[in-house]
Coordinates of C-alpha atoms in Angstrom, one line a residue:
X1 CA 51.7 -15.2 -18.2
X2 CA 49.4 -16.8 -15.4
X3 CA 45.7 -15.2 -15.4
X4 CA 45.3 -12.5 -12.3
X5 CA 42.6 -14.7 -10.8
X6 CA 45.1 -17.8 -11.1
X7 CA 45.7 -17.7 -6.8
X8 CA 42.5 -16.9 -5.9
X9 CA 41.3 -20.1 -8.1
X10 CA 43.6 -22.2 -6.7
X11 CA 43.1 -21.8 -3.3
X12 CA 39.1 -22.4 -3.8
X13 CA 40.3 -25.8 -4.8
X14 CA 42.3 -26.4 -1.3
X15 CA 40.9 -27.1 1.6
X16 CA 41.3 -23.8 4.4
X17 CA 42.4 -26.4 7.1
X18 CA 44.7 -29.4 5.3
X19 CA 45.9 -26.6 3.1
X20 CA 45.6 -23.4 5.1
X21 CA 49.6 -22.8 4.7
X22 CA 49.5 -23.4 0.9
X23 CA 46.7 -20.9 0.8
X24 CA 48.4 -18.5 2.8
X25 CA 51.5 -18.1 0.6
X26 CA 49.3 -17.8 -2.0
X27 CA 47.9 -14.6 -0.6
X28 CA 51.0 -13.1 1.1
X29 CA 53.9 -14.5 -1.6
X30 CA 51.9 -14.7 -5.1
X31 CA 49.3 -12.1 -5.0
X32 CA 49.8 -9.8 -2.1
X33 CA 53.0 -9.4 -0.6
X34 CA 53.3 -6.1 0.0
X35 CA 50.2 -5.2 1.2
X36 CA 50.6 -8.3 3.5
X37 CA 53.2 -6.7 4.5
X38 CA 51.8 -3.2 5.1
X39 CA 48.5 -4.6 6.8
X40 CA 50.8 -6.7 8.6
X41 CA 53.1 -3.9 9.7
X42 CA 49.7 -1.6 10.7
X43 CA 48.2 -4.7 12.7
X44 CA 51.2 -4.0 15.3
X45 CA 51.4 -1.0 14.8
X46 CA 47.8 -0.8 16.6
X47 CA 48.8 -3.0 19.8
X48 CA 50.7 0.2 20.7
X49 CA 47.2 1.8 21.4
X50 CA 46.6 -0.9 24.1
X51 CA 48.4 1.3 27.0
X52 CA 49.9 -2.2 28.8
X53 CA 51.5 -3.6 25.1
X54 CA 52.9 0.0 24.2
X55 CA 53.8 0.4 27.5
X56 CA 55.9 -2.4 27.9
X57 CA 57.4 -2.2 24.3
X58 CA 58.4 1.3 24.7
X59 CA 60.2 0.3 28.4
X60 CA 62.1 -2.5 26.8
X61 CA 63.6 0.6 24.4
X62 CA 63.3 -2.2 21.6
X63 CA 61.3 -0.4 19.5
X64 CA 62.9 3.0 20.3
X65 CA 66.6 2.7 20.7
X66 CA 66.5 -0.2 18.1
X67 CA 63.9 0.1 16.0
X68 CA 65.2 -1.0 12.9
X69 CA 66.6 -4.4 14.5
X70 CA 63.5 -5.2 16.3
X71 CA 61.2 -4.5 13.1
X72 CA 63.7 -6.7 11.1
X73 CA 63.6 -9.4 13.8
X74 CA 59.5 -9.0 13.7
X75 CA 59.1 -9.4 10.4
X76 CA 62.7 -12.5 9.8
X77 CA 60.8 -14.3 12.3
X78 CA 57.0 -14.5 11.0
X79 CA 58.2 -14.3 7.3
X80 CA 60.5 -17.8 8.6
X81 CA 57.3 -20.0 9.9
X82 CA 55.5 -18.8 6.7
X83 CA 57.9 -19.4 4.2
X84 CA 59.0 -22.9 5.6
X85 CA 55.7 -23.8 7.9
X86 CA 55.2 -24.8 10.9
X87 CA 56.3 -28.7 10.8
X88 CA 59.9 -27.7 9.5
X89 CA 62.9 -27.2 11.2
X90 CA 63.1 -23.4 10.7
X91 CA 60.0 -23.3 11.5
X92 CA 59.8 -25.0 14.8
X93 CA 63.2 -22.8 15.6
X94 CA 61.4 -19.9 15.1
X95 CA 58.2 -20.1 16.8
X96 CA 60.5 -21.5 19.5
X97 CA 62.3 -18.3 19.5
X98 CA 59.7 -16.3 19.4
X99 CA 58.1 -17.9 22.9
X100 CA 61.5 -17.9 24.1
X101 CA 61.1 -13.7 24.3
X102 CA 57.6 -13.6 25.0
X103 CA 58.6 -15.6 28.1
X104 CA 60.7 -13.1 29.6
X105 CA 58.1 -10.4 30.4
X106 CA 54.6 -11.3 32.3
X107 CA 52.1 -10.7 29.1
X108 CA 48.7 -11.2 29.3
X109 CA 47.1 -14.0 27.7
X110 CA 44.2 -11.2 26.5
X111 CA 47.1 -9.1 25.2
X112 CA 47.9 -12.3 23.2
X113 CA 45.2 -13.0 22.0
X114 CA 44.6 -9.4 21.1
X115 CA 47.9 -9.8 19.0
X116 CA 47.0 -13.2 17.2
X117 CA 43.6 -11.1 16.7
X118 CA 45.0 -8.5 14.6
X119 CA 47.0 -10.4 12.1
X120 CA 43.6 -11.8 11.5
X121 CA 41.6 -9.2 10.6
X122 CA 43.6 -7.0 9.5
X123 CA 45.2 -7.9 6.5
X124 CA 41.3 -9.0 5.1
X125 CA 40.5 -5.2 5.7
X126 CA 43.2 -3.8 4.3
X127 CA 42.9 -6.0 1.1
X128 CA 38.9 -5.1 1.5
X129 CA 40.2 -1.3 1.1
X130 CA 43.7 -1.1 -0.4
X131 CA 43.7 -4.4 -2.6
X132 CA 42.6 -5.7 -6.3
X133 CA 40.4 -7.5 -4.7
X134 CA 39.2 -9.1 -1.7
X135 CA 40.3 -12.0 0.2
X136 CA 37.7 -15.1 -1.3
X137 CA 36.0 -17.4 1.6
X138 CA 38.8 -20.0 1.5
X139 CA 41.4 -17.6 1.6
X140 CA 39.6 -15.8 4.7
X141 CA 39.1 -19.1 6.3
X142 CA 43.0 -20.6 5.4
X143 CA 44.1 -17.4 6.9
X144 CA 42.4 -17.7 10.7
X145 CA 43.5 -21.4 10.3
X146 CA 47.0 -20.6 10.1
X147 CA 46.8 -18.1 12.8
X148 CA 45.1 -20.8 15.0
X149 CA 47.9 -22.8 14.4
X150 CA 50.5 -20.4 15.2
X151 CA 48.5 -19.5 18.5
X152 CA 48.2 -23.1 19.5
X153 CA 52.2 -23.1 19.7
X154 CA 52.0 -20.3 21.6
X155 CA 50.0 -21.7 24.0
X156 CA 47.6 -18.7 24.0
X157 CA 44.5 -19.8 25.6
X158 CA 40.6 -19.4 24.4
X159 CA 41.4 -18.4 21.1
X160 CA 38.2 -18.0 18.5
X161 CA 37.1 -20.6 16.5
X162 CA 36.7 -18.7 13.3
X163 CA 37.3 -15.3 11.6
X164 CA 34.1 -13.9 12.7
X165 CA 35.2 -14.6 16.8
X166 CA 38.7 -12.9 15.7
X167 CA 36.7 -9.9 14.3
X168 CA 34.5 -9.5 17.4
X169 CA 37.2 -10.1 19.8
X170 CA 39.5 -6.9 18.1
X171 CA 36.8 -4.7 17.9
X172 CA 35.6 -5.5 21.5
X173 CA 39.8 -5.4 23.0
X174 CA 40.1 -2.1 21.1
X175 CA 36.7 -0.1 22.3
X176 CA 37.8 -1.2 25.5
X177 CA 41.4 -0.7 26.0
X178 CA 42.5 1.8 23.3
X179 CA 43.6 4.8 25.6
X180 CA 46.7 7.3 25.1
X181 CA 50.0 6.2 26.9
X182 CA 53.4 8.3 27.2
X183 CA 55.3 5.3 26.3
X184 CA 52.9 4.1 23.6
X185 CA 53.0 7.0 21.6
X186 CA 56.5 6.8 22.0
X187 CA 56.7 3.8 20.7
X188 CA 54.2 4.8 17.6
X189 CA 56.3 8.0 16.5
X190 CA 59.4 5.6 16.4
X191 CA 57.8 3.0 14.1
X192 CA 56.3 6.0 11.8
X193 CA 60.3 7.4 11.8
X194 CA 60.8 4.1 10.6
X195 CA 58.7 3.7 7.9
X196 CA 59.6 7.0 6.3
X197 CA 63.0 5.5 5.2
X198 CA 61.5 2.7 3.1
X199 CA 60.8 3.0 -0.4
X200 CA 58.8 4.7 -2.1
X201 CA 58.5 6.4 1.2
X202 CA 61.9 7.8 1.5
X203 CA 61.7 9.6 -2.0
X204 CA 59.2 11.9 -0.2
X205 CA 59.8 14.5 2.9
X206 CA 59.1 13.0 6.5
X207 CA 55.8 14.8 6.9
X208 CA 54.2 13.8 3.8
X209 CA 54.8 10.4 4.8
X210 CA 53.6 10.6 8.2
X211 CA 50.6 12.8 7.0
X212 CA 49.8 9.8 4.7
X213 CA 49.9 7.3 7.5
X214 CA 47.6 9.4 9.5
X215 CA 45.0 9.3 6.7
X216 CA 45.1 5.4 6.8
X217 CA 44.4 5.4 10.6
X218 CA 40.8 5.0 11.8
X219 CA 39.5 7.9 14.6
X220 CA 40.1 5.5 17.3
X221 CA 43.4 4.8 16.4
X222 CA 44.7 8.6 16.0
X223 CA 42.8 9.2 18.8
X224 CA 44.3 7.2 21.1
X225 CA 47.8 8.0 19.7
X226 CA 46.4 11.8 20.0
X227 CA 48.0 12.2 16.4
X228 CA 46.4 14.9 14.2
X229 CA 42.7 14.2 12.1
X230 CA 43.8 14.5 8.2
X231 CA 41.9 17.2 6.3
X232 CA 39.6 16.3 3.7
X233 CA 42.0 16.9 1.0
X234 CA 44.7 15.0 2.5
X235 CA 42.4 11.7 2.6
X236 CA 41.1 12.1 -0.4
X237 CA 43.9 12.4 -2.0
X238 CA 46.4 9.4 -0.2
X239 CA 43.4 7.3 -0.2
X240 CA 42.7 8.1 -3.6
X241 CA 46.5 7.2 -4.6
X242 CA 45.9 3.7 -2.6
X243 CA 42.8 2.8 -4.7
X244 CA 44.2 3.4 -7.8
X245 CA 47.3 1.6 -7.5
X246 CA 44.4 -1.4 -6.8
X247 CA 42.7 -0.7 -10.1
X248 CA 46.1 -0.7 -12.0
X249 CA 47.0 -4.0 -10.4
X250 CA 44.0 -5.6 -11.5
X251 CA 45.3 -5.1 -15.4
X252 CA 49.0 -7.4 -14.5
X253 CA 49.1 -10.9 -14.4
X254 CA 49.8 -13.0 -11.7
X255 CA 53.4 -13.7 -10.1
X256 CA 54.9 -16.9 -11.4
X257 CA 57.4 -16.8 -8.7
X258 CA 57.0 -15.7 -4.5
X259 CA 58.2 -12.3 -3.7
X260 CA 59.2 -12.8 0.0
X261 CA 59.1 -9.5 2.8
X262 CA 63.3 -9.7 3.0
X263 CA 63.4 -8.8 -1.0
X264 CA 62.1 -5.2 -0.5
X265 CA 65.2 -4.3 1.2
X266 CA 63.5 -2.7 4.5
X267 CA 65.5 -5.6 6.5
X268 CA 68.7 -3.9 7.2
X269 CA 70.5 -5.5 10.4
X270 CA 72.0 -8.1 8.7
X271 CA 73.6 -8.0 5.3
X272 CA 75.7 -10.9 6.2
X273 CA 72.7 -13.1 6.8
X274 CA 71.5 -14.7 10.1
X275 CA 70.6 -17.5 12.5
X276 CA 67.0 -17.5 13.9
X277 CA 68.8 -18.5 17.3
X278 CA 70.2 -15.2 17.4
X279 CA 67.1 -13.0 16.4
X280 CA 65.3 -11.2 19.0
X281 CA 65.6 -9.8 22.6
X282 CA 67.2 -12.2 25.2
X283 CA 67.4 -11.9 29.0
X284 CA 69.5 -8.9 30.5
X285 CA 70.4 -7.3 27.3
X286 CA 72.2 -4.0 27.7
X287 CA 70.3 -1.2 28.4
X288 CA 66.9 -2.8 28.9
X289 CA 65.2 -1.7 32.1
X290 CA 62.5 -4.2 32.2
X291 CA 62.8 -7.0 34.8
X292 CA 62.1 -10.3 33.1
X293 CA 61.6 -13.5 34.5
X294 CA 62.9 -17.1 33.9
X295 CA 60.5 -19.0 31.6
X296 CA 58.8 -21.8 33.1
X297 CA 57.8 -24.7 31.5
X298 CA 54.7 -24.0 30.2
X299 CA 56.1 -21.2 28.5
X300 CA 57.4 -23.6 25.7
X301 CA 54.3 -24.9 24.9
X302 CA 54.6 -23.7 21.3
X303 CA 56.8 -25.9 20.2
X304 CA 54.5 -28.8 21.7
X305 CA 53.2 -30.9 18.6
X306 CA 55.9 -28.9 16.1

């Protein structure tokens, strides 16, 4: 049995640039994957509190009338580049993809970067509150390099240079944009729908679970969603169930082997298996009422350099 430290002791020997996707699949395949998964899950789940992301998301009915295909899509696609990195051939195909949809709707490069921003920081919260332990200086480091990387073949423009930019550039987007939208809260109550039908979650009734997701929001966040404050008891007792799983973790030895996002079972749409080509949203797919434009050919920057 490896030692529970054996990750974190590895990646201090790496180096957070050469080796920033080694480090990164120690975090997210060894030691935490399923609260990457979770803080990677609530990092989007906030950009639907930014009225022109939500907005946008819930017109495209992606995340309403197909919520469980675009979450699975989400999540096949990330969990692709960070399985198999970014110089590989899946992983090329699917950051390709992924700017392939991005350039059918006129985003904002601050919306980006807002985005990139909160796969940052959040996960290093989360683990800050709901983990073991905390994410170590190379770890932290690894992390914003990978995310660099990925925003680089996005072609997303004035990124940060470190994790302390990213930090300051989420807490400034959300003071200053968070604000309630029809179609954002929409596209919030469909996601939290969602999640109740995932283990352990589905063994409990809907409004347990959705109480317990309110109790992990911040003010801000609930606020802008206009989703009910938590009593005391309620917080107290969720959070108090999330911090003692942590302490119980701390007592089991260390994964040998990666535990990967599509082993939990919340990807659904296809049993069968997939191609990356055919993931995602594409132009004039039924039922979407959002006029999208031709991508130009900028918009394939991300796959410059891959």
């Amino acid at each position: 049995m490896l030692p529970r430290n054996h990750w974190a002791r590895r990646s201090e020997l790496l180096d957070p640039v050469r080796d920033s996707h080694q480090i990164t699949l120690h975090v997210s395949a060894y030691d935490f994957p399923w609260d990457n998964l979770q803080a990677l899950s609530f990092a989007l789940f906030r950009t639907y509190a930014v009225p022109s992301i939500g907005r946008l998301l819930d017109q495209t009915e992606e995340f309403t009338g197909r919520v469980q295909k675009r979450y699975d899509d989400t999540g096949l696609l990330l969990e692709e580049v960070q399985r198999h990195g970014f110089g590989s051939t899946r992983g090329r195909s699917a950051v390709r993809r992924i700017n392939q949809m991005h350039a059918m709707y006129d985003i904002s490069n601050d919306d980006f970067r807002y985005v990139l921003a909160t796969f940052v920081v959040i996960p290093k919260r989360w683990m800050d509150d709901f983990g073991f332990r905390s994410l170590n200086a190379n770890e932290v480091a690894a992390t914003t390099n990978y995310y660099l990387e990925l925003g680089r073949r996005m072609a997303i423009k004035g990124l940060p240079e470190d994790f302390a930019g990213f930090e300051r550039l989420l807490d400034d987007y959300e003071r200053e944009h968070f604000a309630f939208d029809p179609g954002g809260r929409r596209v919030a109550d469909s996601t939290l729908d969602l999640m109740t039908t995932f283990p352990p979650n589905s063994y409990a009734p809907k409004w347990a679970v959705r109480r317990f997701a309110y109790s992990l929001m911040d003010e801000p966040l609930r606020r802008a969603f206009r989703y009910p404050t938590p009593t005391r008891i309620e917080r107290a007792l969720f959070l108090g169930a999330m911090q003692l799983r942590a302490r119980l973790l701390r007592f089991f030895p260390a994964r040998s082997e990666p535990k990967w996002v599509s082993q939990y079972g919340y990807y659904r749409t296809y049993p069968a298996g997939y191609e990356i080509e055919h993931l995602g949203t594409f132009p004039g797919h039924a039922g979407c009422p959002v006029r999208t434009r031709t991508p130009e050919p900028e918009d394939a920057a991300g796959d410059a350099g891959s």
